[in-house]
C-alpha positions as a Python dict, from the first residue, in 0.01 Angstrom:
ca = {
    (1, 'M'): (0, 0, 0),
    (2, 'H'): (310, -9, -216),
    (3, 'N'): (99, 48, -527),
    (4, 'L'): (-59, 359, -370),
    (5, 'Q'): (282, 495, -274),
    (6, 'H'): (405, 438, -633),
    (7, 'R'): (104, 622, -778),
    (8, 'F'): (149, 911, -531),
    (9, 'Q'): (524, 944, -646),
    (10, 'Q'): (405, 948, -1001),
    (11, 'F'): (155, 1228, -916),
    (12, 'L'): (435, 1432, -753),
    (13, 'V'): (652, 1404, -1055),
    (14, 'W'): (358, 1503, -1270),
    (15, 'R'): (262, 1791, -1047),
    (16, 'E'): (612, 1947, -1070),
    (17, 'H'): (593, 1952, -1447),
    (18, 'A'): (216, 2041, -1489),
    (19, 'I'): (136, 2279, -1199),
    (20, 'S'): (364, 2556, -1081),
    (21, 'A'): (436, 2577, -713),
    (22, 'R'): (251, 2903, -685),
    (23, 'Y'): (-75, 2770, -815),
    (24, 'F'): (-36, 2437, -624),
    (25, 'T'): (12, 2644, -303),
    (26, 'M'): (-327, 2807, -376),
    (27, 'I'): (-478, 2458, -417),
    (28, 'L'): (-324, 2339, -87),
    (29, 'S'): (-448, 2654, 95),
    (30, 'I'): (-796, 2562, 8),
    (31, 'F'): (-764, 2219, 160),
    (32, 'V'): (-587, 2361, 463),
    (33, 'G'): (-889, 2596, 522),
    (34, 'L'): (-1140, 2315, 479),
    (35, 'F'): (-953, 2074, 720),
    (36, 'C'): (-903, 2347, 981),
    (37, 'A'): (-1266, 2443, 985),
    (38, 'L'): (-1364, 2063, 1022),
    (39, 'A'): (-1116, 2030, 1308),
    (40, 'A'): (-1259, 2328, 1480),
    (41, 'H'): (-1598, 2193, 1443),
    (42, 'V'): (-1501, 1857, 1596),
    (43, 'L'): (-1333, 2013, 1893),
    (44, 'K'): (-1620, 2254, 1969),
    (45, 'S'): (-1867, 1972, 1936),
    (46, 'I'): (-1680, 1755, 2184),
    (47, 'I'): (-1639, 2039, 2431),
    (48, 'E'): (-2010, 2128, 2407),
    (49, 'Y'): (-2121, 1767, 2456),
    (50, 'L'): (-1894, 1730, 2765),
    (51, 'H'): (-2014, 2055, 2903),
    (52, 'E'): (-2376, 1951, 2861),
    (53, 'V'): (-2309, 1633, 3046),
    (54, 'A'): (-2135, 1824, 3330),
    (55, 'K'): (-2417, 2081, 3342),
    (56, 'N'): (-2681, 1808, 3374),
    (57, 'A'): (-2475, 1650, 3655),
    (58, 'V'): (-2437, 1966, 3839),
    (59, 'E'): (-2814, 2066, 3811),
    (60, 'A'): (-2907, 1723, 3948),
    (61, 'S'): (-2691, 1784, 4256),
    (62, 'D'): (-2775, 1996, 4560),
    (63, 'V'): (-2416, 2122, 4590),
    (64, 'N'): (-2166, 2217, 4330),
    (65, 'Y'): (-1894, 1972, 4438),
    (66, 'L'): (-1863, 1851, 4076),
    (67, 'F'): (-1700, 2189, 3993),
    (68, 'F'): (-1421, 2056, 4226),
    (69, 'V'): (-1413, 1698, 4094),
    (70, 'M'): (-1447, 1719, 3718),
    (71, 'P'): (-1162, 1941, 3630),
    (72, 'I'): (-925, 1718, 3837),
    (73, 'V'): (-1042, 1424, 3621),
    (74, 'G'): (-1000, 1605, 3298),
    (75, 'I'): (-651, 1721, 3371),
    (76, 'F'): (-558, 1370, 3469),
    (77, 'L'): (-697, 1221, 3154),
    (78, 'A'): (-526, 1481, 2934),
    (79, 'S'): (-193, 1461, 3100),
    (80, 'T'): (-194, 1077, 3097),
    (81, 'F'): (-288, 1082, 2725),
    (82, 'V'): (-4, 1328, 2662),
    (83, 'R'): (253, 1144, 2884),
    (84, 'Y'): (185, 789, 2773),
    (85, 'I'): (35, 808, 2417),
    (86, 'V'): (167, 1118, 2261),
    (87, 'K'): (495, 1127, 2452),
    (88, 'D'): (561, 1491, 2344),
    (89, 'D'): (503, 1839, 2485),
    (90, 'I'): (195, 1972, 2310),
    (91, 'S'): (115, 2267, 2542),
    (92, 'H'): (111, 2633, 2448),
    (93, 'G'): (31, 2576, 2085),
    (94, 'V'): (125, 2926, 1949),
    (95, 'T'): (463, 2914, 2119),
    (96, 'K'): (531, 2579, 1953),
    (97, 'I'): (443, 2726, 1614),
    (98, 'L'): (683, 3013, 1660),
    (99, 'Y'): (958, 2769, 1769),
    (100, 'A'): (887, 2552, 1458),
    (101, 'I'): (915, 2863, 1226),
    (102, 'S'): (1233, 2990, 1388),
    (103, 'Q'): (1419, 2670, 1466),
    (104, 'R'): (1276, 2368, 1271),
    (105, 'K'): (1211, 2518, 932),
    (106, 'A'): (833, 2527, 976),
    (107, 'V'): (826, 2148, 1030),
    (108, 'I'): (558, 2052, 1291),
    (109, 'K'): (517, 1691, 1392),
    (110, 'A'): (228, 1502, 1240),
    (111, 'H'): (73, 1398, 1576),
    (112, 'N'): (-6, 1768, 1643),
    (113, 'I'): (-283, 1736, 1384),
    (114, 'W'): (-493, 1519, 1629),
    (115, 'S'): (-312, 1509, 1967),
    (116, 'S'): (-404, 1876, 2052),
    (117, 'L'): (-762, 1806, 1977),
    (118, 'V'): (-795, 1516, 2207),
    (119, 'A'): (-599, 1664, 2497),
    (120, 'S'): (-770, 1994, 2490),
    (121, 'S'): (-1117, 1849, 2456),
    (122, 'L'): (-1054, 1643, 2767),
    (123, 'T'): (-908, 1941, 2953),
    (124, 'I'): (-1179, 2194, 2866),
    (125, 'G'): (-1466, 1959, 2834),
    (126, 'F'): (-1422, 1860, 3203),
    (127, 'G'): (-1386, 2215, 3310),
    (128, 'G'): (-1023, 2308, 3271),
    (129, 'S'): (-1019, 2698, 3277),
    (130, 'V'): (-834, 2753, 2944),
    (131, 'G'): (-917, 2824, 2584),
    (132, 'A'): (-968, 2595, 2271),
    (133, 'E'): (-814, 2846, 2021),
    (134, 'A'): (-451, 2778, 2066),
    (135, 'P'): (-480, 2405, 2031),
    (136, 'I'): (-690, 2455, 1704),
    (137, 'V'): (-419, 2700, 1586),
    (138, 'L'): (-145, 2439, 1649),
    (139, 'T'): (-368, 2172, 1469),
    (140, 'G'): (-421, 2407, 1175),
    (141, 'S'): (-49, 2486, 1139),
    (142, 'A'): (33, 2119, 1166),
    (143, 'I'): (-213, 2040, 891),
    (144, 'G'): (-43, 2312, 674),
    (145, 'S'): (302, 2191, 760),
    (146, 'N'): (237, 1823, 693),
    (147, 'L'): (41, 1882, 371),
    (148, 'G'): (339, 2091, 244),
    (149, 'K'): (587, 1815, 349),
    (150, 'A'): (378, 1548, 182),
    (151, 'F'): (377, 1732, -148),
    (152, 'R'): (747, 1827, -124),
    (153, 'M'): (708, 2201, -99),
    (154, 'D'): (1012, 2412, -33),
    (155, 'R'): (1077, 2574, 303),
    (156, 'K'): (941, 2916, 202),
    (157, 'T'): (604, 2757, 87),
    (158, 'L'): (605, 2533, 400),
    (159, 'M'): (625, 2841, 629),
    (160, 'L'): (346, 3005, 421),
    (161, 'L'): (127, 2687, 464),
    (162, 'V'): (186, 2693, 842),
    (163, 'G'): (55, 3055, 841),
    (164, 'C'): (-238, 2948, 628),
    (165, 'G'): (-323, 2682, 884),
    (166, 'A'): (-301, 2927, 1173),
    (167, 'S'): (-518, 3187, 990),
    (168, 'A'): (-772, 2925, 889),
    (169, 'A'): (-796, 2804, 1244),
    (170, 'V'): (-882, 3138, 1382),
    (171, 'A'): (-1124, 3208, 1095),
    (172, 'G'): (-1271, 2868, 1138),
    (173, 'I'): (-1347, 2907, 1519),
    (174, 'F'): (-1463, 3276, 1500),
    (175, 'K'): (-1584, 3312, 1133),
    (176, 'A'): (-1353, 3604, 1097),
    (177, 'P'): (-1132, 3575, 793),
    (178, 'L'): (-955, 3906, 809),
    (179, 'A'): (-883, 3859, 1183),
    (180, 'G'): (-725, 3523, 1096),
    (181, 'V'): (-492, 3688, 848),
    (182, 'L'): (-401, 3972, 1095),
    (183, 'F'): (-328, 3711, 1365),
    (184, 'T'): (-73, 3546, 1140),
    (185, 'L'): (88, 3873, 1021),
    (186, 'E'): (112, 4024, 1371),
    (187, 'I'): (203, 3723, 1576),
    (188, 'L'): (357, 3459, 1350),
    (189, 'L'): (489, 3559, 1012),
    (190, 'F'): (551, 3933, 1049),
    (191, 'N'): (805, 3938, 755),
    (192, 'I'): (573, 3790, 496),
    (193, 'S'): (560, 3941, 150),
    (194, 'M'): (244, 4105, 14),
    (195, 'T'): (217, 3843, -261),
    (196, 'A'): (195, 3564, 3),
    (197, 'I'): (-121, 3716, 151),
    (198, 'L'): (-336, 3564, -121),
    (199, 'P'): (-305, 3200, 6),
    (200, 'L'): (-380, 3328, 361),
    (201, 'L'): (-691, 3495, 237),
    (202, 'V'): (-793, 3179, 40),
    (203, 'S'): (-755, 2955, 339),
    (204, 'T'): (-941, 3179, 578),
    (205, 'I'): (-1231, 3237, 337),
    (206, 'T'): (-1252, 2854, 287),
    (207, 'A'): (-1252, 2800, 668),
    (208, 'T'): (-1510, 3067, 725),
    (209, 'V'): (-1751, 2937, 460),
    (210, 'T'): (-1711, 2589, 590),
    (211, 'S'): (-1782, 2709, 944),
    (212, 'Y'): (-2096, 2887, 827),
    (213, 'I'): (-2206, 2545, 684),
    (214, 'F'): (-2145, 2358, 1010),
    (215, 'F'): (-2199, 2624, 1271),
    (216, 'G'): (-2462, 2827, 1106),
    (217, 'M'): (-2469, 3205, 1050),
    (218, 'D'): (-2487, 3313, 1419),
    (219, 'V'): (-2194, 3519, 1545),
    (220, 'A'): (-1981, 3378, 1832),
    (221, 'F'): (-2074, 3641, 2084),
    (222, 'A'): (-2410, 3795, 2020),
    (223, 'A'): (-2410, 4131, 2222),
    (224, 'T'): (-2674, 4392, 2299),
    (225, 'I'): (-2498, 4717, 2250),
    (226, 'E'): (-2572, 5089, 2225),
    (227, 'K'): (-2429, 5341, 1975),
    (228, 'F'): (-2102, 5506, 2056),
    (229, 'A'): (-2132, 5838, 2231),
    (230, 'L'): (-1862, 6092, 2223),
    (231, 'S'): (-1915, 6185, 2579),
    (232, 'N'): (-1801, 5835, 2676),
    (233, 'L'): (-1454, 5886, 2509),
    (234, 'P'): (-1261, 5968, 2827),
    (235, 'Y'): (-1386, 5651, 2992),
    (236, 'Y'): (-1269, 5430, 2708),
    (237, 'I'): (-928, 5587, 2754),
    (238, 'I'): (-942, 5488, 3120),
    (239, 'L'): (-1043, 5143, 3017),
    (240, 'G'): (-746, 5117, 2775),
    (241, 'I'): (-504, 5201, 3063),
    (242, 'F'): (-676, 4960, 3295),
    (243, 'C'): (-660, 4686, 3026),
    (244, 'G'): (-291, 4753, 2980),
    (245, 'L'): (-233, 4713, 3355),
    (246, 'V'): (-440, 4396, 3369),
    (247, 'S'): (-255, 4260, 3071),
    (248, 'L'): (74, 4307, 3262),
    (249, 'Y'): (-82, 4110, 3557),
    (250, 'F'): (-209, 3841, 3321),
    (251, 'M'): (121, 3785, 3159),
    (252, 'K'): (352, 3808, 3467),
    (253, 'T'): (121, 3588, 3681),
    (254, 'T'): (81, 3328, 3407),
    (255, 'L'): (459, 3293, 3326),
    (256, 'S'): (561, 3311, 3695),
    (257, 'M'): (311, 3052, 3826),
    (258, 'E'): (368, 2799, 3534),
    (259, 'D'): (748, 2832, 3583),
    (260, 'R'): (720, 2769, 3954),
    (261, 'I'): (471, 2473, 3934),
    (262, 'K'): (677, 2305, 3652),
    (263, 'R'): (982, 2311, 3886),
    (264, 'I'): (801, 2013, 4062),
    (265, 'K'): (976, 1724, 3903),
    (266, 'K'): (728, 1453, 3981),
    (267, 'P'): (440, 1464, 3728),
    (268, 'F'): (188, 1310, 3957),
    (269, 'M'): (264, 1543, 4237),
    (270, 'R'): (252, 1840, 3993),
    (271, 'W'): (-90, 1717, 3874),
    (272, 'G'): (-209, 1660, 4232),
    (273, 'I'): (-121, 2015, 4359),
    (274, 'S'): (-239, 2197, 4049),
    (275, 'A'): (-566, 2000, 4021),
    (276, 'F'): (-645, 2036, 4396),
    (277, 'F'): (-613, 2422, 4388),
    (278, 'L'): (-790, 2440, 4053),
    (279, 'G'): (-1082, 2244, 4201),
    (280, 'I'): (-1110, 2480, 4501),
    (281, 'I'): (-1108, 2782, 4277),
    (282, 'L'): (-1376, 2646, 4056),
    (283, 'F'): (-1588, 2543, 4351),
    (284, 'L'): (-1573, 2898, 4491),
    (285, 'F'): (-1612, 3071, 4152),
    (286, 'P'): (-1825, 2864, 3906),
    (287, 'P'): (-1789, 3128, 3625),
    (288, 'L'): (-1435, 3010, 3586),
    (289, 'Y'): (-1540, 2656, 3485),
    (290, 'G'): (-1424, 2583, 3120),
    (291, 'E'): (-1391, 2855, 2868),
    (292, 'G'): (-1637, 3076, 3036),
    (293, 'Y'): (-1788, 3201, 2715),
    (294, 'G'): (-2145, 3150, 2836),
    (295, 'N'): (-2086, 3384, 3124),
    (296, 'L'): (-1915, 3631, 2890),
    (297, 'I'): (-2216, 3633, 2664),
    (298, 'D'): (-2442, 3698, 2964),
    (299, 'L'): (-2231, 4005, 3045),
    (300, 'L'): (-2254, 4120, 2686),
    (301, 'N'): (-2631, 4103, 2728),
    (302, 'N'): (-2654, 4258, 3070),
    (303, 'N'): (-2755, 3927, 3241),
    (304, 'I'): (-2550, 3984, 3557),
    (305, 'E'): (-2722, 3722, 3776),
    (306, 'S'): (-2684, 3447, 3508),
    (307, 'A'): (-2318, 3541, 3478),
    (308, 'A'): (-2265, 3454, 3844),
    (309, 'S'): (-2345, 3095, 3733),
    (310, 'H'): (-2489, 2973, 4065),
    (311, 'P'): (-2786, 3070, 4290),
    (312, 'F'): (-2549, 3057, 4584),
    (313, 'Y'): (-2422, 3403, 4490),
    (314, 'Y'): (-2746, 3573, 4414),
    (315, 'E'): (-2810, 3687, 4770),
    (316, 'L'): (-2445, 3781, 4821),
    (317, 'L'): (-2463, 4007, 4511),
    (318, 'S'): (-2755, 4200, 4642),
    (319, 'S'): (-2554, 4514, 4734),
    (320, 'E'): (-2424, 4736, 4451),
    (321, 'W'): (-2054, 4711, 4547),
    (322, 'S'): (-2059, 4339, 4600),
    (323, 'I'): (-2103, 4292, 4227),
    (324, 'P'): (-1779, 4460, 4098),
    (325, 'I'): (-1584, 4319, 4381),
    (326, 'F'): (-1711, 3962, 4294),
    (327, 'F'): (-1623, 3996, 3930),
    (328, 'F'): (-1292, 4154, 4018),
    (329, 'L'): (-1210, 3840, 4215),
    (330, 'V'): (-1326, 3629, 3916),
    (331, 'M'): (-1104, 3824, 3689),
    (332, 'I'): (-804, 3778, 3921),
    (333, 'F'): (-853, 3405, 3981),
    (334, 'K'): (-924, 3333, 3609),
    (335, 'V'): (-549, 3384, 3542),
    (336, 'V'): (-462, 3162, 3841),
    (337, 'A'): (-701, 2894, 3739),
    (338, 'M'): (-567, 2898, 3380),
    (339, 'S'): (-212, 2868, 3513),
    (340, 'F'): (-297, 2570, 3740),
    (341, 'T'): (-485, 2402, 3444),
    (342, 'N'): (-188, 2431, 3202),
    (343, 'A'): (93, 2361, 3460),
    (344, 'G'): (-93, 2060, 3599),
    (345, 'G'): (-85, 1879, 3270),
    (346, 'G'): (-396, 2017, 3096),
    (347, 'V'): (-377, 2140, 2730),
    (348, 'G'): (-532, 2477, 2643),
    (349, 'G'): (-446, 2830, 2542),
    (350, 'T'): (-454, 3186, 2673),
    (351, 'F'): (-660, 3313, 2383),
    (352, 'G'): (-1003, 3238, 2545),
    (353, 'P'): (-905, 3346, 2891),
    (354, 'T'): (-789, 3675, 2736),
    (355, 'L'): (-1137, 3748, 2598),
    (356, 'F'): (-1289, 3642, 2933),
    (357, 'V'): (-1073, 3862, 3149),
    (358, 'G'): (-1104, 4154, 2904),
    (359, 'G'): (-1479, 4135, 2911),
    (360, 'I'): (-1481, 4145, 3294),
    (361, 'A'): (-1229, 4419, 3304),
    (362, 'G'): (-1452, 4629, 3087),
    (363, 'F'): (-1767, 4552, 3298),
    (364, 'I'): (-1581, 4640, 3626),
    (365, 'V'): (-1472, 4984, 3493),
    (366, 'A'): (-1824, 5069, 3369),
    (367, 'R'): (-2001, 4933, 3677),
    (368, 'V'): (-1767, 5121, 3909),
    (369, 'I'): (-1813, 5452, 3733),
    (370, 'N'): (-2187, 5398, 3725),
    (371, 'I'): (-2201, 5324, 4096),
    (372, 'I'): (-1996, 5641, 4185),
    (373, 'G'): (-2231, 5834, 3960),
    (374, 'I'): (-1964, 6016, 3751),
    (375, 'H'): (-2119, 5950, 3419),
    (376, 'P'): (-2380, 5691, 3302),
    (377, 'L'): (-2207, 5420, 3087),
    (378, 'P'): (-2340, 5133, 2882),
    (379, 'E'): (-2190, 4838, 3054),
    (380, 'T'): (-2231, 4590, 2772),
    (381, 'N'): (-2037, 4825, 2544),
    (382, 'F'): (-1748, 4831, 2779),
    (383, 'V'): (-1753, 4452, 2814),
    (384, 'L'): (-1718, 4428, 2435),
    (385, 'V'): (-1449, 4687, 2413),
    (386, 'G'): (-1263, 4547, 2708),
    (387, 'M'): (-1231, 4207, 2526),
    (388, 'G'): (-1040, 4391, 2251),
    (389, 'G'): (-831, 4596, 2488),
    (390, 'L'): (-694, 4293, 2679),
    (391, 'M'): (-623, 4101, 2362),
    (392, 'A'): (-426, 4406, 2231),
    (393, 'G'): (-219, 4409, 2559),
    (394, 'V'): (-167, 4045, 2630),
    (395, 'M'): (-86, 3941, 2271),
    (396, 'Q'): (43, 4278, 2164),
    (397, 'S'): (-169, 4249, 1848),
    (398, 'P'): (-393, 4552, 1839),
    (399, 'L'): (-510, 4506, 1476),
    (400, 'T'): (-621, 4144, 1538),
    (401, 'A'): (-799, 4253, 1853),
    (402, 'I'): (-987, 4541, 1678),
    (403, 'F'): (-1116, 4344, 1384),
    (404, 'L'): (-1172, 4018, 1565),
    (405, 'I'): (-1391, 4170, 1843),
    (406, 'A'): (-1586, 4376, 1584),
    (407, 'V'): (-1663, 4068, 1374),
    (408, 'I'): (-1749, 3810, 1659),
    (409, 'T'): (-1983, 4052, 1834),
    (410, 'V'): (-2109, 4242, 1526),
    (411, 'G'): (-1992, 4545, 1725),
    (412, 'Y'): (-1901, 4760, 1419),
    (413, 'E'): (-2072, 5060, 1576),
    (414, 'L'): (-1804, 5044, 1847),
    (415, 'L'): (-1509, 5042, 1604),
    (416, 'M'): (-1394, 5383, 1732),
    (417, 'P'): (-1377, 5298, 2106),
    (418, 'L'): (-1229, 4956, 2004),
    (419, 'I'): (-944, 5135, 1823),
    (420, 'I'): (-893, 5384, 2104),
    (421, 'T'): (-895, 5131, 2389),
    (422, 'S'): (-689, 4857, 2207),
    (423, 'T'): (-424, 5125, 2112),
    (424, 'I'): (-391, 5261, 2458),
    (425, 'S'): (-380, 4920, 2614),
    (426, 'F'): (-101, 4819, 2373),
    (427, 'A'): (86, 5146, 2434),
    (428, 'T'): (55, 5104, 2813),
    (429, 'I'): (196, 4756, 2829),
    (430, 'R'): (455, 4815, 2564),
    (431, 'G'): (611, 5072, 2786),
    (432, 'V'): (709, 4809, 3048),
    (433, 'E'): (706, 4484, 2840),
    (434, 'S'): (858, 4437, 2497),
    (435, 'Y'): (722, 4087, 2431),
    (436, 'S'): (372, 3934, 2397),
    (437, 'I'): (271, 3641, 2620),
    (438, 'Y'): (388, 3418, 2322),
}
């Protein structure tokens, strides 16, 4: 071990004389992109495996009581892992990155490379109603920060590598390199110079190519869409305003609920209360189990019955108005379920729930207008555009929302309504709320 440390020190001395910091940063950005994509692959694989186990268990049962039990177990395992093994707060990954950049000189603890992966896989795999993206972004930023520290890079480069990790994480999960760069520019490193964009691009391209190798060429959210019709333009404007209002509800409810629940000082009681109410919500609304991406894909392909997730609801959804009312309740309670998951000790982010709630918001607007008979609207188009609208409002990052949704759904034909709805949603919430959820 001592010999290895000595050789590494010799390499550092040689590197400082043989390779400039600029070129070595480019080399490190390649490795950051590679490691981030691999981390995303590991997390997604674990979550999918646990979901498959849960799905088989539920299908073998006459009732869906496991929707109540499994999230309780998952949050307990995740919170126990964090409390007794990690012994550090690892929730809300993007917020921790922002704190590290502003207060700790872009230094992120080494355990964040693996601790978020373990805790979030337990949380989401067992049904916690949160997203996996924020834990991966924290993992990616931790990879960049610790690689930079290991090779004695200066603070400016360290901050850039943190951004490379965040960009690569988004690109690795969604196979969207440009969206990864925009995410970093809009949310994390908004004062970055133009010359520093190159390492961000290198890391995101590396992560995207690696993801193609492991995940295949399929897009994250395959959608059945129709071409943009100019006659639908006024309704995309309505959707933008609605997404802005839902974004305000999303932010206020999340922050208020988590703050109140975390005032409960005893961890076991906090877990018990949160897990109990989360279990009830998931029992009543199975579409809220886990990330909910399967249900979102169903909506993107007009499979409404499948999106309800359980035969129990098929007869209840037989009338035309019961369908938008049901999904409105799902949209409302998704935010509540997410808050209970995180406040109860689970580890996950708001990125995934934002896409889920946005898609449902778009479906509700289109379905209500179709029922009233004002104008026939393609519901799948509105599901897709709603995803972008809510992301633009909740995260206050319209460019990321526009390009990310266009890439992950291959919805380039809807670029115009994506721009319109995202811009209006952003403007709507900006009038009453100056900060994003982060």
